[in-house]
Coordinates of C-alpha atoms and ligand atoms in Angstrom, one line a residue:
M1 CA 8.7 -37.0 36.8
K2 CA 6.7 -36.4 34.0
G3 CA 3.7 -37.7 35.5
W4 CA 4.3 -36.0 38.8
M5 CA 5.1 -33.1 37.2
S6 CA 1.7 -33.4 35.4
K7 CA -0.1 -34.0 38.7
F8 CA 1.6 -31.1 40.3
K9 CA 0.1 -29.0 37.1
A10 CA -3.4 -29.9 37.9
V11 CA -3.6 -29.4 41.9
F12 CA -2.3 -25.9 41.4
A13 CA -5.1 -25.1 38.7
L14 CA -7.0 -26.6 41.0
V15 CA -5.8 -24.5 44.0
V16 CA -5.6 -21.3 41.3
L17 CA -9.3 -22.2 40.6
A18 CA -10.0 -22.4 44.4
L19 CA -8.9 -18.9 44.6
V20 CA -10.8 -17.2 41.9
L21 CA -14.4 -18.5 42.8
S22 CA -13.5 -17.8 46.7
G23 CA -13.9 -13.9 45.5
C24 CA -17.1 -14.0 43.8
G25 CA -20.2 -13.4 45.7
E26 CA -20.0 -9.9 47.7
P27 CA -22.3 -10.2 50.9
F28 CA -24.9 -7.7 49.1
L29 CA -24.9 -10.2 46.0
S30 CA -24.8 -13.6 47.6
A31 CA -27.1 -16.7 47.4
L32 CA -24.0 -17.9 50.2
Q33 CA -24.7 -15.0 52.4
P34 CA -28.5 -15.4 53.0
K35 CA -30.1 -12.4 54.9
G36 CA -34.2 -13.4 53.7
E37 CA -36.4 -16.2 54.4
G38 CA -36.9 -17.1 50.7
A39 CA -32.6 -17.5 50.7
E40 CA -32.3 -19.4 53.7
M41 CA -34.5 -22.4 52.4
I42 CA -32.5 -21.8 49.4
Y43 CA -29.4 -21.9 50.9
D44 CA -30.4 -25.1 53.5
L45 CA -31.7 -27.0 50.0
M46 CA -28.2 -26.5 48.4
I47 CA -26.6 -27.4 51.6
L48 CA -28.2 -30.4 52.0
S49 CA -27.8 -31.5 48.4
I50 CA -24.6 -30.8 48.9
V51 CA -23.7 -32.8 51.9
I52 CA -26.1 -35.9 50.2
M53 CA -23.5 -35.4 47.2
L54 CA -20.7 -35.7 49.0
F55 CA -21.5 -38.3 50.6
V56 CA -22.2 -40.7 47.9
F57 CA -18.6 -39.3 46.3
V58 CA -16.9 -40.4 49.7
V59 CA -18.9 -43.9 49.7
V60 CA -18.3 -44.7 45.7
I61 CA -14.9 -43.3 45.6
V62 CA -13.9 -45.3 49.0
I63 CA -14.9 -48.4 47.4
Y64 CA -13.4 -47.9 43.9
T65 CA -10.0 -46.9 45.4
F66 CA -10.1 -50.4 47.3
V67 CA -11.4 -52.7 44.7
I68 CA -8.4 -51.1 42.2
I69 CA -6.1 -52.3 45.2
K70 CA -7.1 -54.9 46.4
Y71 CA -7.9 -56.5 42.9
R72 CA -5.3 -55.5 40.6
Q73 CA -3.1 -58.0 38.4
K74 CA -0.9 -59.0 40.7
K75 CA 3.1 -59.5 39.3
Q76 CA 3.4 -63.2 41.4
D77 CA 0.2 -64.3 39.4
P78 CA -1.0 -62.7 36.3
D79 CA -3.7 -65.1 35.5
F80 CA -5.7 -65.0 38.9
I81 CA -9.0 -63.5 38.2
P82 CA -10.6 -62.9 41.5
K83 CA -14.6 -64.4 42.5
Q84 CA -17.1 -63.1 40.5
T85 CA -20.1 -62.5 41.9
E86 CA -23.6 -62.8 40.0
G87 CA -27.3 -62.1 40.6
N88 CA -26.9 -61.2 44.3
H89 CA -30.2 -60.3 45.5
A90 CA -29.0 -58.3 49.0
L91 CA -27.0 -56.8 47.2
E92 CA -29.1 -55.5 44.3
T93 CA -31.7 -54.2 46.9
L94 CA -29.1 -52.5 49.1
W95 CA -28.2 -50.4 46.0
T96 CA -31.5 -49.8 45.1
V97 CA -32.8 -48.7 48.0
I98 CA -30.0 -46.5 49.6
P99 CA -30.4 -44.1 46.3
I100 CA -34.3 -44.1 47.2
I101 CA -33.9 -42.9 50.7
L102 CA -31.3 -40.4 49.4
L103 CA -33.7 -38.7 46.9
L104 CA -36.6 -38.9 50.0
I105 CA -34.1 -36.7 51.9
L106 CA -34.0 -34.2 49.2
A107 CA -37.4 -34.5 47.7
V108 CA -39.5 -34.0 50.7
P109 CA -37.6 -30.5 52.2
T110 CA -37.8 -29.7 48.4
V111 CA -40.8 -29.8 47.5
Q112 CA -41.5 -28.2 50.8
Y113 CA -40.0 -25.5 50.9
T114 CA -41.1 -25.3 46.9
F115 CA -45.1 -24.6 48.2
A116 CA -43.6 -22.7 51.0
L117 CA -41.8 -20.4 48.7
A118 CA -44.9 -20.3 46.0
D119 CA -47.5 -19.2 48.9
T120 CA -48.7 -15.8 48.7
S121 CA -51.6 -16.5 51.2
P122 CA -51.6 -13.6 53.3
E123 CA -49.8 -13.6 56.7
V124 CA -51.8 -14.5 59.8
N125 CA -50.7 -13.2 63.5
E126 CA -50.7 -15.3 66.7
E127 CA -54.8 -14.8 66.9
G128 CA -55.1 -16.6 63.5
E129 CA -56.4 -12.7 61.6
E130 CA -55.1 -12.4 58.5
Q131 CA -53.2 -9.4 58.5
D132 CA -53.3 -6.5 55.6
S133 CA -50.4 -7.5 52.9
L134 CA -48.3 -5.1 51.1
W135 CA -48.6 -5.5 47.6
V136 CA -45.7 -4.1 45.1
N137 CA -46.6 -4.4 41.7
V138 CA -43.0 -5.1 39.9
T139 CA -42.6 -4.2 35.9
G140 CA -39.1 -5.3 34.1
A141 CA -38.8 -3.1 31.2
Q142 CA -35.4 -2.9 29.2
Y143 CA -33.1 -2.3 30.9
W144 CA -34.8 -0.9 34.5
W145 CA -37.0 -2.3 37.2
H146 CA -40.3 -0.8 38.0
F147 CA -42.2 -0.4 41.3
E148 CA -45.8 0.7 41.9
Y149 CA -46.4 -0.1 46.1
D150 CA -50.3 -0.8 45.9
G151 CA -53.3 1.1 47.6
L152 CA -50.3 3.6 48.8
E153 CA -50.3 6.2 45.4
V154 CA -46.1 5.6 45.6
S155 CA -44.0 4.6 42.5
T156 CA -40.5 4.7 42.0
S157 CA -37.8 2.7 40.3
Q158 CA -34.4 0.9 40.2
E159 CA -34.9 1.3 44.3
L160 CA -37.2 -0.4 46.2
Y161 CA -37.8 0.6 49.8
I162 CA -38.9 -2.5 51.7
P163 CA -39.7 -2.6 55.8
T164 CA -37.8 -5.6 57.5
D165 CA -39.1 -8.7 59.1
R166 CA -42.0 -8.1 57.0
R167 CA -43.2 -10.0 53.9
V168 CA -43.5 -7.9 50.6
Y169 CA -45.3 -9.3 48.1
L170 CA -44.4 -8.8 44.5
S171 CA -47.1 -9.3 41.6
M172 CA -45.2 -9.4 38.7
S173 CA -45.2 -8.6 35.1
S174 CA -42.8 -6.8 32.4
Q175 CA -43.4 -4.6 29.7
D176 CA -41.7 -5.7 26.3
V177 CA -39.5 -9.2 27.1
I178 CA -38.6 -12.0 29.4
H179 CA -36.7 -10.7 32.2
S180 CA -36.3 -12.4 35.6
F181 CA -36.0 -10.7 39.2
W182 CA -33.5 -12.1 41.2
V183 CA -32.2 -10.2 44.6
P184 CA -29.5 -13.3 46.1
S185 CA -29.5 -12.4 49.2
I186 CA -33.2 -12.1 49.9
N187 CA -35.0 -15.0 48.0
G188 CA -34.6 -16.8 44.5
K189 CA -35.5 -15.6 40.9
M190 CA -39.2 -14.9 39.6
D191 CA -39.4 -14.3 35.3
V192 CA -41.5 -11.8 34.4
N193 CA -43.6 -11.9 31.3
P194 CA -44.7 -9.6 28.8
T195 CA -47.9 -11.6 27.8
G196 CA -50.3 -10.2 30.7
N197 CA -50.2 -13.5 33.3
T198 CA -48.3 -12.2 36.5
N199 CA -46.2 -14.3 38.6
E200 CA -46.1 -13.8 42.4
M201 CA -43.0 -14.1 45.1
T202 CA -42.4 -12.7 48.4
L203 CA -39.2 -11.0 49.8
L204 CA -38.9 -10.8 53.5
A205 CA -35.6 -9.4 54.4
Q206 CA -34.5 -10.2 58.0
E207 CA -31.8 -7.6 58.2
E208 CA -31.3 -3.6 57.6
G209 CA -29.4 -3.2 54.5
V210 CA -28.9 -2.9 50.6
Y211 CA -29.2 -5.9 48.7
W212 CA -28.3 -5.3 45.5
G213 CA -30.8 -7.5 42.8
K214 CA -29.7 -8.3 38.9
C215 CA -32.0 -9.3 35.8
A216 CA -31.2 -13.3 35.8
E217 CA -33.1 -14.2 32.1
L218 CA -31.0 -13.4 28.8
C219 CA -33.2 -9.8 27.9
G220 CA -31.0 -7.9 25.4
P221 CA -27.7 -6.0 24.8
S222 CA -27.8 -4.7 28.2
H223 CA -29.0 -7.3 30.2
S224 CA -25.8 -7.6 32.6
I225 CA -26.2 -4.3 33.5
M226 CA -30.2 -4.1 34.3
D227 CA -29.1 -4.0 38.1
F228 CA -31.2 -2.3 40.9
K229 CA -31.4 -2.6 44.9
V230 CA -33.5 -3.7 47.5
V231 CA -32.9 -0.9 50.5
A232 CA -34.4 -2.7 53.9
V233 CA -34.8 -0.4 56.4
S234 CA -36.8 -0.4 59.6
P235 CA -40.8 -0.9 59.9
G236 CA -41.0 2.9 61.2
E237 CA -38.5 4.2 58.7
F238 CA -40.1 2.8 55.9
E239 CA -43.6 4.5 57.2
E240 CA -41.7 7.7 56.7
W241 CA -40.8 7.6 53.5
V242 CA -44.4 5.7 52.4
Q243 CA -45.8 9.4 54.4
D244 CA -43.2 11.8 52.3
M245 CA -43.0 9.9 48.8
Q246 CA -47.2 10.2 49.1
Q247 CA -46.5 14.5 49.4
V248 CA -44.7 14.3 45.8
T249 CA -46.7 16.2 43.2
G250 CA -44.0 16.8 40.7
E251 CA -45.3 20.2 40.9
E252 CA -42.8 21.5 44.0
T253 CA -40.4 24.8 42.7
P254 CA -37.1 23.5 43.4
E255 CA -34.8 25.9 45.5
S256 CA -32.0 26.8 43.2
A257 CA -32.8 29.3 40.3
T258 CA -30.7 26.3 37.8
A259 CA -32.9 23.7 39.0
Q260 CA -36.2 25.6 38.5
E261 CA -35.3 26.1 35.1
G262 CA -34.3 22.2 34.9
Q263 CA -37.7 21.8 36.0
E264 CA -39.0 23.7 33.4
L265 CA -37.0 22.0 30.8
F266 CA -38.2 18.4 32.1
A267 CA -41.7 19.4 31.5
D268 CA -41.0 20.0 28.2
N269 CA -38.8 17.0 27.2
C270 CA -38.6 14.5 29.8
M271 CA -42.5 14.6 31.4
S272 CA -43.8 12.5 28.3
C273 CA -41.9 9.9 29.7
H274 CA -40.8 9.9 33.6
A275 CA -43.4 10.7 36.3
I276 CA -42.6 12.4 39.1
G277 CA -45.4 11.4 42.2
A278 CA -47.0 8.6 41.2
D279 CA -48.2 8.8 37.4
P280 CA -48.4 5.4 36.6
N281 CA -48.8 5.5 33.0
K282 CA -45.5 6.4 31.8
I283 CA -43.4 4.4 29.9
G284 CA -39.9 5.9 31.2
P285 CA -38.6 5.2 35.0
N286 CA -40.3 7.0 37.1
L287 CA -37.7 9.4 39.3
T288 CA -39.3 10.8 42.8
N289 CA -36.9 10.2 44.5
F290 CA -33.8 9.9 41.6
G291 CA -32.4 12.4 44.3
D292 CA -31.6 9.3 47.0
R293 CA -30.5 7.0 44.2
T294 CA -26.7 5.2 44.6
K295 CA -26.5 4.3 41.4
L296 CA -27.7 6.0 38.0
A297 CA -29.2 3.9 35.5
G298 CA -28.7 1.0 38.1
V299 CA -25.0 0.2 37.8
V300 CA -22.9 3.8 36.9
D301 CA -21.6 5.8 39.5
Y302 CA -23.9 8.5 40.7
N303 CA -22.6 12.4 39.9
K304 CA -23.5 14.9 37.7
E305 CA -21.1 14.4 34.5
N306 CA -22.7 10.7 34.3
L307 CA -26.2 12.2 34.3
V308 CA -25.3 14.5 32.4
E309 CA -23.4 12.4 29.9
W310 CA -26.2 10.1 30.4
I311 CA -29.5 12.7 29.2
Q312 CA -27.5 13.9 26.8
T313 CA -26.5 10.7 24.7
K314 CA -29.9 8.7 26.4
G315 CA -27.7 6.0 27.6
E316 CA -26.4 4.5 24.1
E317 CA -23.2 3.5 25.7
M318 CA -24.0 3.4 29.2
K319 CA -26.8 1.6 28.5
P320 CA -26.8 0.2 24.6
G321 CA -30.3 -0.9 23.5
N322 CA -32.4 1.3 26.1
H323 CA -35.8 2.3 25.0
M324 CA -34.8 6.5 26.0
M325 CA -32.8 6.3 22.8
D326 CA -35.8 6.4 20.8
A327 CA -36.6 9.7 22.7
G328 CA -36.7 12.7 20.0
Y329 CA -35.3 15.3 22.1
E330 CA -32.7 17.3 21.3
L331 CA -30.8 19.3 24.1
E332 CA -28.3 21.8 24.6
D333 CA -25.4 20.8 27.4
E334 CA -26.1 23.7 28.9
E335 CA -29.9 22.6 28.9
A336 CA -29.1 19.0 29.9
E337 CA -27.1 20.2 32.8
K338 CA -30.3 22.1 34.5
I339 CA -32.0 19.3 34.2
A340 CA -29.6 16.8 35.6
E341 CA -29.5 19.6 38.8
Y342 CA -32.6 19.7 38.8
L343 CA -33.3 15.5 38.9
M344 CA -30.5 15.5 41.4
G345 CA -32.0 17.2 43.7
L346 CA -35.3 15.0 43.6
S347 CA -35.4 14.1 47.6
P348 CA -38.7 14.1 49.0
S349 CA -37.7 11.8 52.2
D350 CA -35.1 11.9 54.7
I351 CA -34.9 8.2 54.6
T352 CA -32.4 7.1 52.3
T353 CA -30.0 3.8 51.6
E354 CA -27.7 5.7 54.6
N355 CA -30.8 4.9 56.7
A356 CA -30.4 0.8 56.3
E357 CA -27.9 0.9 59.0
D358 CA -26.8 -2.4 59.5
S359 CA -26.0 -2.2 55.7
V360 CA -24.2 -5.5 54.6
Y361 CA -23.2 -3.2 51.4
K362 CA -21.7 -0.2 52.8
D363 CA -19.4 -2.4 55.2
S364 CA -18.0 -3.9 51.9
D365 CA -15.0 -2.8 50.4
L366 CA -16.7 -1.8 47.1
S367 CA -13.9 -0.7 45.6
S368 CA -13.2 -4.0 43.7
L369 CA -16.5 -3.7 42.2
F370 CA -16.5 -0.4 41.1
P371 CA -13.0 1.0 40.4
E372 CA -12.6 4.3 40.3
E373 CA -12.5 5.3 36.2
E374 CA -9.6 6.9 35.6
E375 CA -9.9 9.8 33.5
E376 CA -8.3 10.5 30.2
E377 CA -8.5 13.7 29.6
G378 CA -8.9 14.8 26.2
E379 CA -8.5 11.3 25.1
Q380 CA -12.5 10.6 24.7
S381 CA -13.7 9.6 21.4
E382 CA -17.1 10.2 21.1
D383 CA -18.5 8.9 18.2
E384 CA -16.8 5.1 18.8
E385 CA -18.5 2.8 15.9
D386 CA -19.6 -0.1 18.0
G387 CA -19.2 1.4 21.7
E388 CA -16.5 -1.0 22.8
E389 CA -13.7 1.1 24.0
S390 CA -15.5 4.2 24.9
D391 CA -18.2 2.8 26.8
E392 CA -17.2 3.5 30.6
E393 CA -19.6 1.1 32.1
G394 CA -18.5 -1.9 29.6
S395 CA -14.6 -1.0 30.3
S396 CA -15.1 -0.9 34.3
E397 CA -17.2 -4.3 34.1
D398 CA -14.2 -5.7 32.6
E399 CA -11.9 -4.5 35.2
E400 CA -14.5 -6.2 37.7
N401 CA -14.2 -9.7 35.6
D402 CA -10.4 -8.7 35.5
E403 CA -10.0 -8.2 38.9
E404 CA -11.9 -11.1 40.4
Ligands
CUA25 CU1 -33.8 -7.9 31.8 CU2 -32.0 -9.7 31.8

């Protein structure tokens, strides 16, 4: 009875584990539901190696079970020793050749795909002519991503717009420490280095959608929330987006008087780090189309309240360790609100994440990932020493983990 119970417990634990793990992998953030050229190759390799491993596993288990049952000590003849085999050439050859064949089956496509994934030579059309490549310079920084479209005079941060069905070439480096750029649904990871060498990779999204990206290299206290998005829109919409972005100089006068005041305050306090327009010489996130962002700082709910808090606390609690914490400005709450009003109005293009029509992101129920934060009025302790309790983002992350 006791043995039966412990077996039951083990099976129960496995079932629970399977259920928990099956909750992993939202479609817009899953290597198991590939929506891009690279992700598909990687997925195929995963399936191939799993099939081979399962085959080996089954064969070993079958032989093992057979031997255990057939050759176990018999009650009627406890001294019986089965026939001992030594130096069987046929058998030894067999169990050497089979693994070699299996490894070859694994190695050939792996090597082939490794080279294919690393290939950043221009695409060639049916007539054999080289096509113009769309290059984006990607820079990782603690804890955000900068995207500069090569030759187009367009820069943005955090949300990388790309056309579908076209290979987008990334030239990648880092501003501070090593990060790793990873959009699981579209392609594998690529490290970005601060040492001057650039890495290259391509992204090809087959379907429109908003795909989530993560930093996959431990880079500091906010590494786990160094999120970004890839917004794949139709080629026509992408062209339109580029043209709209090119128009922005940062000099545009906003409509409302509050936003106009915000613009002035922004010029006085923020423009030494942030650009609106394509200015490449700024160390902070580019805010050209900030009004179209779906998340604040990559992870926080996009609303004015959070933005004002971000400006006032310099992201200290929302993204601990970020470089904005070094900024020297001092603002009244009222001033921060005006800046927020201005920034949230920066929407130069009609092409936004809404245009990524078949968006797997939109179809998904995100409530499990980002539960509504319960408003605890009057209870907000502002000077928590370690920020753990009052850190809104931290607690919602925890909830997310608990739920899954
Ligand atoms: Cu950047 Cu982890």
